[in-house]
Amino acid sequence: MPTVRSSASTKRNKRLLEDISNTVEISKAANMKKPSLKKNLMLSEDEDEEIREPVPKRSRTARASSGPKKKVDIKKEELSDEEPEAKPIRRTKRAAILKMKEEPATDDDDDEEEEEEEEEEDEEYEDEDGENYYTVKEKKNVKSQKKDVKVKQELESEEEKETPSMKLSDYELMIQKNIEERQKFLASLKIFEARNELEELAPQPVGKKATNRGITRIKEAPEPTERRRSLRQQKMTPDGADLQLPSEKEIAKGLAESSEQRNPRPPPGPGPVMDYFSASGREEFEEFLKDVHSMKVAGGEKSVWSQDSQSVIKTLKKMKITESLVAKVVPSRTFSVQIHPTLDKTLVMIGGKYGELGLWDVHREDSSNGAHFFSPHSRPINCLTVDPWNYQNVYTTSYDGSVRRTDLTSGIVQQVYSYVEEEAYNVYTSWHAHRDENTMLVGGSLGDLVQVDVRDCNSNPVEYKVHNGKVVKLVTVHPTQSHYVATSSRDGCVSLWDLRKIKKNTPISECPHGRNVSGLEFSPVTGNTLISTCSDNYLRFISCDLSDLKVQKKIHHNNQTGRWLTTFKARFLPGREDLIVVGSMMQPRRIEVWSNDGQLAHEFKGEDFASVASINAFHPTKAVLAGCNSSGRVHVFM
């Protein structure tokens, strides 16, 4: 039988075929016209998945000892049987391909292969039909060619997986090209570098911190919790059949006693202000009082609020706030505010939650920045006014059931009226209004309107039954005819009364609101209009002709301050009947000024104003506005 001998050219061809990058010769070798050999040398998929380590060749002596030559059928099944029994090293397809690419054959390997080929060149094999004989070397060449083709196909399949299957249209290619050209153009102009430099140089926003001006913050110790006791320890039966419930008076008395133990009502006086002072900085407060005693209490003659509407709005727009115009005046929530009419200084007066009366001299410089307080009451000061006929007197009404007067000139505190002899938890006074120089009207929780003579605290007051025994929350007196009074209660009604011929629970006219009314005030010049603040989210301008109350204008306004904020109370600007001021829940925080035609005239805002100002007050003659939040802080615009 003829045999095929190897030569030097055959060796060179083998090394070229083993190079994966020569794809042309590999493809030619794969398409050799040997159908029977090609059919029998097909590699299984399992062999492609597992790349096995090469098995060392047997030497010629070992082959001789193994017996005579046998014709080998190189079918697919027999090739797999000739593989060694060693455990295969499993690798992924891509890892095996990359390893084959990274480890090219060296010259030493070529020399070893040449020696092995010389040893095996005499060995011959034939196919099943016995027609064609091939040497082992030639079989190995064909097998390596098949493996190279398989490697190429694997690489091509991996590239196809990495590249997207969808081709871009001409329009999409054009858009992509335009984007690349623009990016290159911007890069040539160094736009991106300039942007990064600007971002580094730009100042980072810093949150505005609350100012520490004013009184020193007082840290309150937590109240001890009452230990729960069982019914046996309380000497109570499980069914409670033989137990008697306490009466309402006993409950009220017990609550009053517990309240007095925490913060009892101060002595009625008369007594010096220093007797009601219990905070730190006593010496500074004494020096502060000396300055207050010596100030001129006469008000200004000319008012900035007496100008026309356009001039007043221009004045409002010029008013600004700075950090030095913010201070903490009372330790807790504010319930009332007034600005003293004096021109010597800007003196803001604040009513606090625990009966504190705060005084802030805005432009005074000391350790507390002119802010001090003393405690003439034990519960919230809900109403605070300056006597319109005597500016040295400041009147305060508290939920502790008393009305007191503080003389700023003499520094004396005196109780004017006590709703009940002893402080009771569920019996309180809520509001007062000056009727004339000697009398004032006080509203209370028992549903009566009390007329008090401020000259004699021991005189018997006159009582008027109103609102069917429900709480009288607000009282306002007509500016020109003081026998006409408007009140509001929890029944959601604003009522007009004539004190000359008042009948029990029968007003002249009523204006129902439907929900709780938190603010009510007559217009300061003619009294032809009432402004009301209601929990139904409306501000109402109510016309009053002393015989009927009728809503003239409704302004939608968010009045839902919730439980922890003081309720809004809209007020007229001093000496004006067309503009009102009211707090706001909107962000950023602001104080609003509305006109009686329902238009928003102005908003007070600023970087140093960042809280809800529930209650506000203007200076009677100067362009000064004080807004108070629910933490005892006061913001002044001027």
XYZ file of C-alpha atoms in Angstrom:
638
model
C 0.000 0.000 0.000
C 1.323 3.520 -0.759
C 2.268 5.688 2.192
C 2.464 9.457 2.691
C 5.782 10.692 4.107
C 6.268 13.924 6.022
C 8.767 16.567 4.862
C 10.159 19.900 6.000
C 7.464 21.765 4.096
C 4.829 19.700 5.888
C 6.324 20.729 9.247
C 6.225 24.388 8.315
C 2.619 24.033 7.167
C 1.713 22.491 10.513
C 3.145 25.448 12.454
C 1.266 27.853 10.201
C -1.974 25.921 10.651
C -1.589 26.064 14.446
C -1.602 29.878 14.321
C -5.238 30.967 14.969
C -4.845 34.326 13.253
C -4.301 32.659 9.797
C -8.022 32.253 9.158
C -7.753 31.827 5.382
C -5.603 28.700 5.437
C -7.691 27.312 8.312
C -10.886 27.660 6.298
C -9.223 25.976 3.274
C -8.018 23.136 5.425
C -11.511 22.736 6.891
C -13.021 22.343 3.437
C -10.711 19.556 2.233
C -12.459 17.111 -0.075
C -12.181 14.017 2.056
C -15.778 13.194 2.840
C -15.157 9.984 4.683
C -12.364 11.450 6.793
C -14.348 14.638 7.481
C -17.333 12.595 8.509
C -15.331 10.421 10.866
C -13.334 13.259 12.440
C -16.322 15.359 13.576
C -15.742 16.437 17.167
C -18.583 16.140 19.618
C -20.009 19.091 21.494
C -18.981 17.516 24.781
C -15.337 17.561 23.689
C -15.638 21.264 22.795
C -17.131 22.106 26.156
C -14.355 20.338 28.096
C -10.752 21.240 27.225
C -8.647 18.313 28.393
C -4.997 18.326 29.228
C -2.741 16.713 26.529
C -1.762 13.078 27.095
C 1.938 12.250 26.725
C 2.853 10.086 23.711
C 4.021 6.510 24.116
C 7.508 5.731 23.076
C 8.377 3.298 20.251
C 9.441 0.577 22.675
C 6.228 0.967 24.610
C 4.242 0.669 21.404
C 6.201 -2.402 20.361
C 5.561 -4.083 23.645
C 1.913 -3.418 23.432
C 1.565 -5.857 20.532
C 1.350 -5.808 16.771
C -0.125 -2.980 14.830
C -3.833 -2.855 14.596
C -5.954 -1.031 12.139
C -7.718 1.762 13.976
C -11.214 2.885 13.164
C -11.132 6.638 13.708
C -14.825 7.074 14.075
C -16.209 9.596 16.526
C -17.003 7.035 19.229
C -13.551 5.412 19.038
C -11.718 8.710 19.209
C -13.506 9.491 22.457
C -12.489 6.023 23.792
C -8.820 6.749 23.158
C -8.892 9.759 25.530
C -7.183 9.279 28.907
C -9.097 8.608 32.087
C -7.689 11.687 33.839
C -10.237 14.144 35.218
C -10.818 16.974 32.746
C -10.165 20.552 33.738
C -13.472 22.308 33.201
C -13.359 25.788 31.801
C -15.852 28.001 30.075
C -15.613 28.388 26.353
C -14.412 31.937 26.497
C -11.796 31.219 29.192
C -10.390 28.323 27.150
C -10.264 30.410 23.985
C -8.507 33.273 25.741
C -5.984 30.871 27.244
C -5.193 29.380 23.830
C -4.650 32.860 22.432
C -2.414 33.945 25.325
C -0.130 30.821 25.195
C 1.437 30.511 21.711
C 3.558 27.512 20.811
C 7.290 27.865 21.522
C 10.262 26.618 19.556
C 10.902 23.864 22.108
C 7.414 22.568 21.557
C 8.013 22.535 17.794
C 11.194 20.510 18.234
C 9.448 17.950 20.398
C 6.639 17.649 17.882
C 9.188 17.098 15.040
C 10.817 14.298 16.993
C 7.488 12.669 17.664
C 6.565 12.981 13.997
C 9.805 11.243 12.962
C 9.003 8.395 15.330
C 5.440 8.040 14.080
C 5.942 8.636 10.404
C 6.057 4.874 9.601
C 2.765 4.126 11.277
C -0.184 3.844 8.912
C -3.910 3.717 9.371
C -6.748 2.939 7.039
C -10.438 3.799 7.046
C -13.315 1.367 7.431
C -13.328 0.391 3.765
C -9.562 -0.262 3.793
C -9.048 1.981 0.807
C -7.119 4.972 2.237
C -4.178 4.807 4.597
C -3.011 7.820 6.605
C -0.219 8.363 8.995
C -0.785 9.510 12.591
C 0.905 12.808 11.800
C -1.496 13.515 8.970
C -4.459 12.609 11.191
C -3.187 15.029 13.870
C -2.860 17.818 11.316
C -6.451 17.396 10.248
C -7.593 17.245 13.868
C -5.725 20.454 14.766
C -7.240 22.149 11.735
C -10.730 21.200 12.913
C -9.950 22.548 16.377
C -8.704 25.854 14.921
C -11.890 26.196 12.901
C -13.918 25.527 16.016
C -11.955 28.174 17.951
C -12.595 30.713 15.197
C -16.314 29.959 15.245
C -16.401 30.382 19.021
C -14.672 33.761 18.797
C -17.095 34.929 16.131
C -20.088 33.833 18.217
C -18.711 35.724 21.242
C -18.312 38.895 19.177
C -21.851 38.551 17.897
C -23.116 38.313 21.491
C -21.220 41.422 22.529
C -22.413 43.523 19.613
C -26.092 44.548 19.449
C -28.200 42.582 17.039
C -30.131 45.597 15.769
C -28.445 47.793 13.224
C -28.798 51.587 13.383
C -30.657 53.335 10.606
C -29.092 56.070 8.503
C -30.952 58.728 10.468
C -29.757 57.328 13.798
C -26.209 57.124 12.510
C -26.437 60.761 11.427
C -27.662 61.797 14.901
C -24.870 59.842 16.553
C -22.317 61.459 14.269
C -23.673 64.950 15.078
C -23.487 64.255 18.806
C -19.884 63.089 18.517
C -18.942 66.170 16.488
C -20.557 68.497 19.066
C -18.810 66.737 21.932
C -15.473 67.119 20.143
C -16.208 70.798 19.474
C -17.111 71.456 23.132
C -14.014 69.566 24.237
C -11.862 71.727 21.946
C -13.311 74.828 23.633
C -12.570 73.329 27.088
C -16.191 73.787 28.157
C -16.179 70.739 30.412
C -13.037 71.838 32.231
C -14.502 75.300 32.812
C -17.719 73.769 34.177
C -15.808 71.627 36.661
C -13.805 74.642 37.816
C -16.974 76.683 38.331
C -18.586 73.881 40.346
C -15.534 73.769 42.613
C -15.510 77.546 43.073
C -19.282 77.853 43.671
C -20.125 78.219 47.381
C -22.056 75.346 48.897
C -25.490 76.240 50.356
C -25.482 76.405 54.132
C -28.688 76.090 56.161
C -29.666 79.122 58.178
C -29.164 78.506 61.881
C -31.501 79.911 64.498
C -30.132 82.996 66.192
C -28.983 82.770 69.802
C -29.932 86.353 70.606
C -32.256 86.998 73.519
C -32.834 85.103 76.722
C -30.924 81.958 77.642
C -32.720 78.748 76.790
C -34.054 76.965 79.858
C -33.814 73.179 79.848
C -36.793 71.688 81.604
C -36.460 68.401 83.438
C -38.830 65.675 82.207
C -41.927 65.244 84.301
C -41.959 62.001 86.304
C -44.443 59.454 85.078
C -46.994 58.132 87.527
C -46.515 54.490 88.351
C -49.446 52.291 87.391
C -51.161 50.606 90.310
C -53.476 47.612 90.264
C -57.079 47.685 91.465
C -56.029 45.770 94.585
C -53.444 48.408 95.472
C -56.044 51.109 94.896
C -58.477 49.200 97.153
C -61.023 48.914 94.359
C -63.262 45.990 93.532
C -63.039 44.458 90.039
C -66.620 45.355 89.127
C -66.474 48.800 90.759
C -70.055 48.518 91.968
C -69.465 49.999 95.409
C -67.320 52.895 94.177
C -68.620 56.469 93.972
C -67.348 58.692 91.168
C -66.179 62.168 92.201
C -68.284 65.178 91.285
C -67.215 67.749 88.682
C -66.280 70.203 91.432
C -64.040 67.644 93.071
C -62.387 66.856 89.735
C -61.840 70.558 89.039
C -60.461 71.085 92.521
C -58.064 68.171 92.142
C -56.850 69.454 88.772
C -56.435 72.933 90.217
C -54.428 71.583 93.127
C -52.147 69.619 90.804
C -51.778 72.715 88.631
C -50.921 74.867 91.629
C -48.313 72.371 92.711
C -46.617 72.672 89.330
C -47.046 76.407 88.786
C -49.322 78.135 91.311
C -50.926 81.526 90.636
C -48.598 84.342 91.789
C -49.708 86.685 94.603
C -52.250 89.331 93.517
C -50.125 92.284 94.591
C -49.641 95.125 94.424
C -45.960 94.334 94.402
C -42.747 95.253 92.545
C -41.897 93.578 89.301
C -38.814 91.994 90.874
C -41.097 89.868 93.074
C -42.318 88.141 89.897
C -38.852 87.662 88.414
C -37.337 84.185 88.761
C -34.976 83.864 85.770
C -31.208 84.292 85.658
C -29.535 87.701 85.192
C -31.273 89.528 88.027
C -28.821 92.447 88.088
C -29.137 93.023 84.359
C -32.941 92.959 84.648
C -32.829 95.623 87.363
C -30.719 97.860 85.108
C -33.147 97.175 82.275
C -36.135 98.226 84.419
C -34.420 101.504 85.339
C -34.114 102.292 81.652
C -37.782 101.369 81.051
C -38.951 103.497 84.014
C -37.226 106.580 82.596
C -38.586 106.320 79.035
C -41.168 108.763 77.708
C -44.481 106.940 77.462
C -46.244 109.550 75.338
C -47.016 108.250 71.852
C -46.082 109.872 68.553
C -48.305 112.494 66.982
C -47.750 111.761 63.279
C -48.319 108.260 61.953
C -46.897 106.687 58.804
C -50.167 104.727 58.501
C -52.310 107.829 57.935
C -51.074 108.245 54.330
C -52.876 107.033 51.203
C -52.889 103.338 50.324
C -50.123 103.483 47.723
C -47.784 105.332 50.067
C -48.486 102.854 52.864
C -47.728 99.889 50.589
C -44.450 101.532 49.526
C -43.584 101.929 53.205
C -44.344 98.248 53.820
C -42.052 97.199 50.975
C -39.148 99.146 52.480
C -39.363 97.271 55.797
C -36.661 94.593 56.116
C -35.415 92.074 58.664
C -31.839 91.301 59.706
C -30.234 88.873 62.107
C -29.982 91.553 64.808
C -33.781 91.991 64.654
C -34.491 88.427 65.796
C -34.407 87.344 69.447
C -35.916 84.845 71.854
C -37.974 86.812 74.381
C -39.928 84.145 76.323
C -38.895 80.531 76.918
C -41.960 78.890 75.328
C -44.885 79.553 73.002
C -46.159 83.105 72.468
C -49.880 83.838 72.817
C -50.052 87.650 72.477
C -47.931 90.576 71.295
C -47.989 94.380 71.342
C -45.490 97.150 70.503
C -45.414 100.020 72.976
C -46.310 103.415 71.457
C -43.221 105.173 72.875
C -40.784 106.839 70.453
C -37.738 106.590 72.737
C -37.146 102.968 71.858
C -38.660 99.967 70.117
C -40.201 98.042 73.015
C -41.936 94.754 72.096
C -44.126 93.071 74.747
C -44.886 89.324 74.602
C -47.334 87.093 76.493
C -45.976 83.564 77.087
C -47.432 80.118 77.708
C -46.618 79.889 81.426
C -47.648 83.420 82.370
C -44.457 85.198 81.296
C -44.575 88.830 80.246
C -41.578 89.406 77.974
C -40.051 92.834 77.273
C -37.586 93.335 74.422
C -35.765 96.595 73.842
C -34.761 95.844 70.247
C -31.748 98.162 70.031
C -30.373 97.535 73.528
C -27.017 95.768 73.767
C -26.376 93.515 76.762
C -25.828 89.809 77.384
C -29.497 89.095 76.523
C -29.662 91.704 73.737
C -32.325 93.654 75.630
C -34.709 90.684 76.096
C -36.051 89.906 79.600
C -39.207 88.473 81.130
C -41.022 88.113 84.458
C -44.079 86.028 85.425
C -47.181 87.891 86.710
C -49.398 84.879 85.785
C -49.187 81.100 86.012
C -50.930 80.164 82.741
C -50.936 81.539 79.158
C -51.372 85.286 78.697
C -53.921 85.173 75.902
C -54.585 88.930 75.680
C -52.175 91.852 76.150
C -52.976 95.537 75.595
C -51.573 98.984 76.364
C -54.068 101.300 78.032
C -55.180 103.688 75.247
C -55.586 106.523 77.783
C -52.468 105.850 79.850
C -49.520 104.309 77.972
C -47.618 103.453 81.161
C -50.136 100.719 82.042
C -50.050 97.278 80.401
C -53.039 94.933 80.976
C -52.792 91.157 80.728
C -55.535 88.503 80.814
C -54.525 84.928 81.531
C -56.084 81.488 81.572
C -55.338 81.396 85.308
C -58.575 83.416 85.765
C -57.123 86.839 86.532
C -56.580 90.234 84.881
C -53.499 92.198 85.989
C -51.972 95.586 85.376
C -48.244 96.338 85.140
C -47.116 99.948 85.575
C -43.940 100.347 83.524
C -43.072 103.691 85.139
C -43.372 102.636 88.782
C -42.674 98.943 88.211
C -45.728 97.741 90.173
C -47.860 94.697 89.354
C -51.452 94.537 90.655
C -54.406 92.228 90.110
C -57.434 94.064 88.677
C -59.929 91.228 88.484
C -60.171 87.591 89.518
C -62.712 85.389 87.785
C -62.789 82.984 90.714
C -61.290 83.245 94.172
C -58.902 80.350 93.605
C -57.339 79.158 90.398
C -59.361 76.358 88.802
C -58.258 74.167 85.931
C -61.483 74.387 83.881
C -62.487 77.953 84.852
C -60.554 80.689 83.056
C -60.632 84.133 81.497
C -59.835 84.386 77.793
C -59.986 87.992 76.520
C -60.505 91.626 77.503
C -61.318 94.888 75.708
C -61.212 98.498 76.927
C -64.625 100.176 76.953
C -63.481 103.529 78.391
C -60.776 104.941 80.605
C -62.121 103.261 83.751
C -63.869 100.087 82.606
C -63.082 97.036 80.543
C -65.030 93.966 79.400
C -63.711 90.481 80.188
C -64.861 87.204 78.599
C -64.700 83.918 80.475
C -65.324 80.209 80.314
C -68.696 80.341 82.100
C -70.379 82.039 79.152
C -70.667 85.551 80.609
C -69.337 88.982 79.709
C -68.033 90.820 82.785
C -67.656 94.600 83.044
C -64.779 95.480 85.419
C -63.912 98.811 87.050
C -60.122 99.017 86.827
C -59.937 101.713 89.510
C -61.179 99.408 92.281
C -60.362 95.733 92.214
C -62.777 95.066 95.090
C -65.843 96.476 93.299
C -68.608 94.142 92.200
C -68.444 93.567 88.421
C -71.489 93.610 86.144
C -72.198 90.314 84.396
C -73.982 89.811 81.049
C -75.142 86.362 80.038
C -74.256 85.655 76.390
C -73.869 82.699 74.008
C -76.112 80.418 76.081
C -73.474 79.784 78.697
C -70.712 78.817 76.235
C -67.163 80.133 76.434
C -66.697 83.768 75.398
C -63.422 83.574 73.501
C -63.090 87.046 71.948
C -64.389 90.520 72.807
C -64.073 93.715 70.753
C -65.624 97.125 71.440
C -66.876 99.605 68.822
C -64.323 102.483 68.544
C -66.870 105.328 68.559
C -69.875 103.858 70.389
C -68.520 101.806 73.242
C -71.889 100.337 74.275
C -71.810 98.160 71.137
C -69.784 94.999 71.587
C -69.029 92.038 69.332
C -68.140 88.624 70.726
C -67.394 85.130 69.461
C -67.717 81.710 71.048
C -67.235 78.027 70.374
C -70.682 77.910 68.811
C -69.124 79.338 65.621
C -71.101 82.619 65.721
C -70.090 86.277 65.844
C -72.703 88.195 67.834
C -73.406 91.917 68.200
C -74.656 93.236 71.554
C -75.947 96.558 72.904
C -74.987 96.797 76.574
C -77.639 99.453 77.256
C -80.519 97.099 76.618
C -78.957 93.699 76.560
C -81.239 90.722 77.039
C -80.134 87.343 78.241
C -78.570 85.412 75.347
C -80.362 87.595 72.767
C -77.953 89.530 70.514
C -78.863 92.300 68.058
C -77.498 90.245 65.188
C -75.507 87.093 64.527
C -73.130 86.050 61.775
C -72.677 82.250 61.778
C -69.285 80.921 60.666
C -69.828 77.213 61.166
C -66.527 76.610 62.932
C -64.400 78.085 65.687
C -63.594 81.820 65.382
C -60.045 82.519 66.580
C -59.757 86.236 65.747
C -62.191 89.176 65.826
C -61.620 92.941 65.711
C -63.500 96.142 64.871
C -61.972 98.517 62.324
C -60.096 101.180 64.366
C -61.541 104.381 62.840
C -65.269 104.037 62.117
C -66.066 100.553 63.333
C -68.106 99.866 60.190
C -66.234 96.615 59.539
C -65.302 93.551 61.533
C -62.455 91.231 60.530
C -62.774 87.587 61.638
C -60.400 84.617 61.416
C -62.115 81.219 61.293
C -61.017 77.589 61.283
C -62.943 77.004 58.035
C -59.967 78.631 56.219
C -61.594 81.995 55.523
C -60.936 85.586 56.481
C -64.210 87.557 56.539
C -64.792 91.279 56.228
C -68.145 91.743 58.000
C -70.060 94.981 57.540
C -71.647 96.335 60.709
C -74.298 99.089 60.684
C -75.064 98.524 64.403
C -78.228 96.704 63.517
C -77.063 93.860 61.301
C -73.938 91.831 60.575
C -73.370 90.825 56.961
C -70.358 89.242 55.263
C -68.989 91.724 52.766
C -65.919 89.806 51.529
C -64.522 86.311 52.074
C -60.825 85.558 51.494
C -59.671 81.955 51.334
C -56.756 81.552 53.743
C -55.155 78.463 55.304
C -55.795 78.804 59.048
C -54.974 75.203 60.021
C -52.159 75.862 62.488
C -52.733 72.571 64.296
C -52.270 71.780 67.945
C -48.727 73.015 68.513
C -48.942 76.443 66.857
C -50.816 79.462 68.161
C -53.941 80.209 66.127
C -53.929 83.046 63.594
C -55.548 86.349 64.508
C -56.007 88.829 61.662
C -55.681 92.490 62.741
C -56.211 95.871 61.123
C -53.225 98.096 60.518
C -53.167 101.039 62.982
C -55.532 103.801 61.856
C -56.606 101.967 58.683
C -59.744 100.091 57.650
C -58.629 98.761 54.270
C -55.552 96.684 55.228
C -55.095 93.765 57.598
C -52.085 91.686 58.685
C -52.154 87.922 59.305
C -49.706 85.020 59.579
C -49.291 82.377 56.909
C -48.552 78.648 56.619
C -46.966 78.962 53.159
C -43.350 78.198 52.293
C -41.097 80.123 52.372
C -42.432 81.593 55.619
C -44.061 84.990 55.405
C -46.446 87.508 56.978
C -49.255 88.666 54.688
C -51.017 91.998 54.278
C -54.468 91.822 52.614
C -56.744 94.599 51.414
C -60.500 94.639 51.991
C -61.134 93.944 48.285
C -59.567 90.479 48.651
C -56.183 91.301 47.075
C -52.828 90.413 48.583
C -51.140 93.786 49.080
C -47.718 92.707 50.433
C -45.706 89.840 51.914
C -42.975 90.180 54.528
C -40.189 87.668 53.841
C -36.451 87.352 54.446
C -33.523 84.989 54.976
C -33.687 85.541 58.742
C -37.417 84.784 58.870
C -37.989 81.029 58.731
C -40.927 80.178 61.018
C -44.686 80.633 61.239
C -45.567 83.986 62.824
C -48.995 83.214 64.266
C -49.535 86.604 65.945
C -48.369 90.000 64.711
C -48.523 93.641 65.772
C -47.588 97.021 64.228
C -46.224 100.033 66.043
C -49.050 102.601 66.290
C -47.081 105.325 64.484
C -43.739 103.959 63.202
C -42.974 101.475 60.424
C -42.252 98.554 62.753
C -43.810 95.077 62.641
C -43.282 92.300 65.202
C -44.144 88.680 64.350
C -43.997 85.928 66.983
C -43.658 82.179 66.517
C -44.525 79.295 68.831
C -41.065 78.945 70.383
C -40.888 82.393 71.988
C -38.899 83.982 69.168
C -39.753 87.455 67.839
C -38.968 88.734 64.315
C -39.006 92.476 63.701
C -39.343 94.159 60.299
C -38.488 97.849 60.219
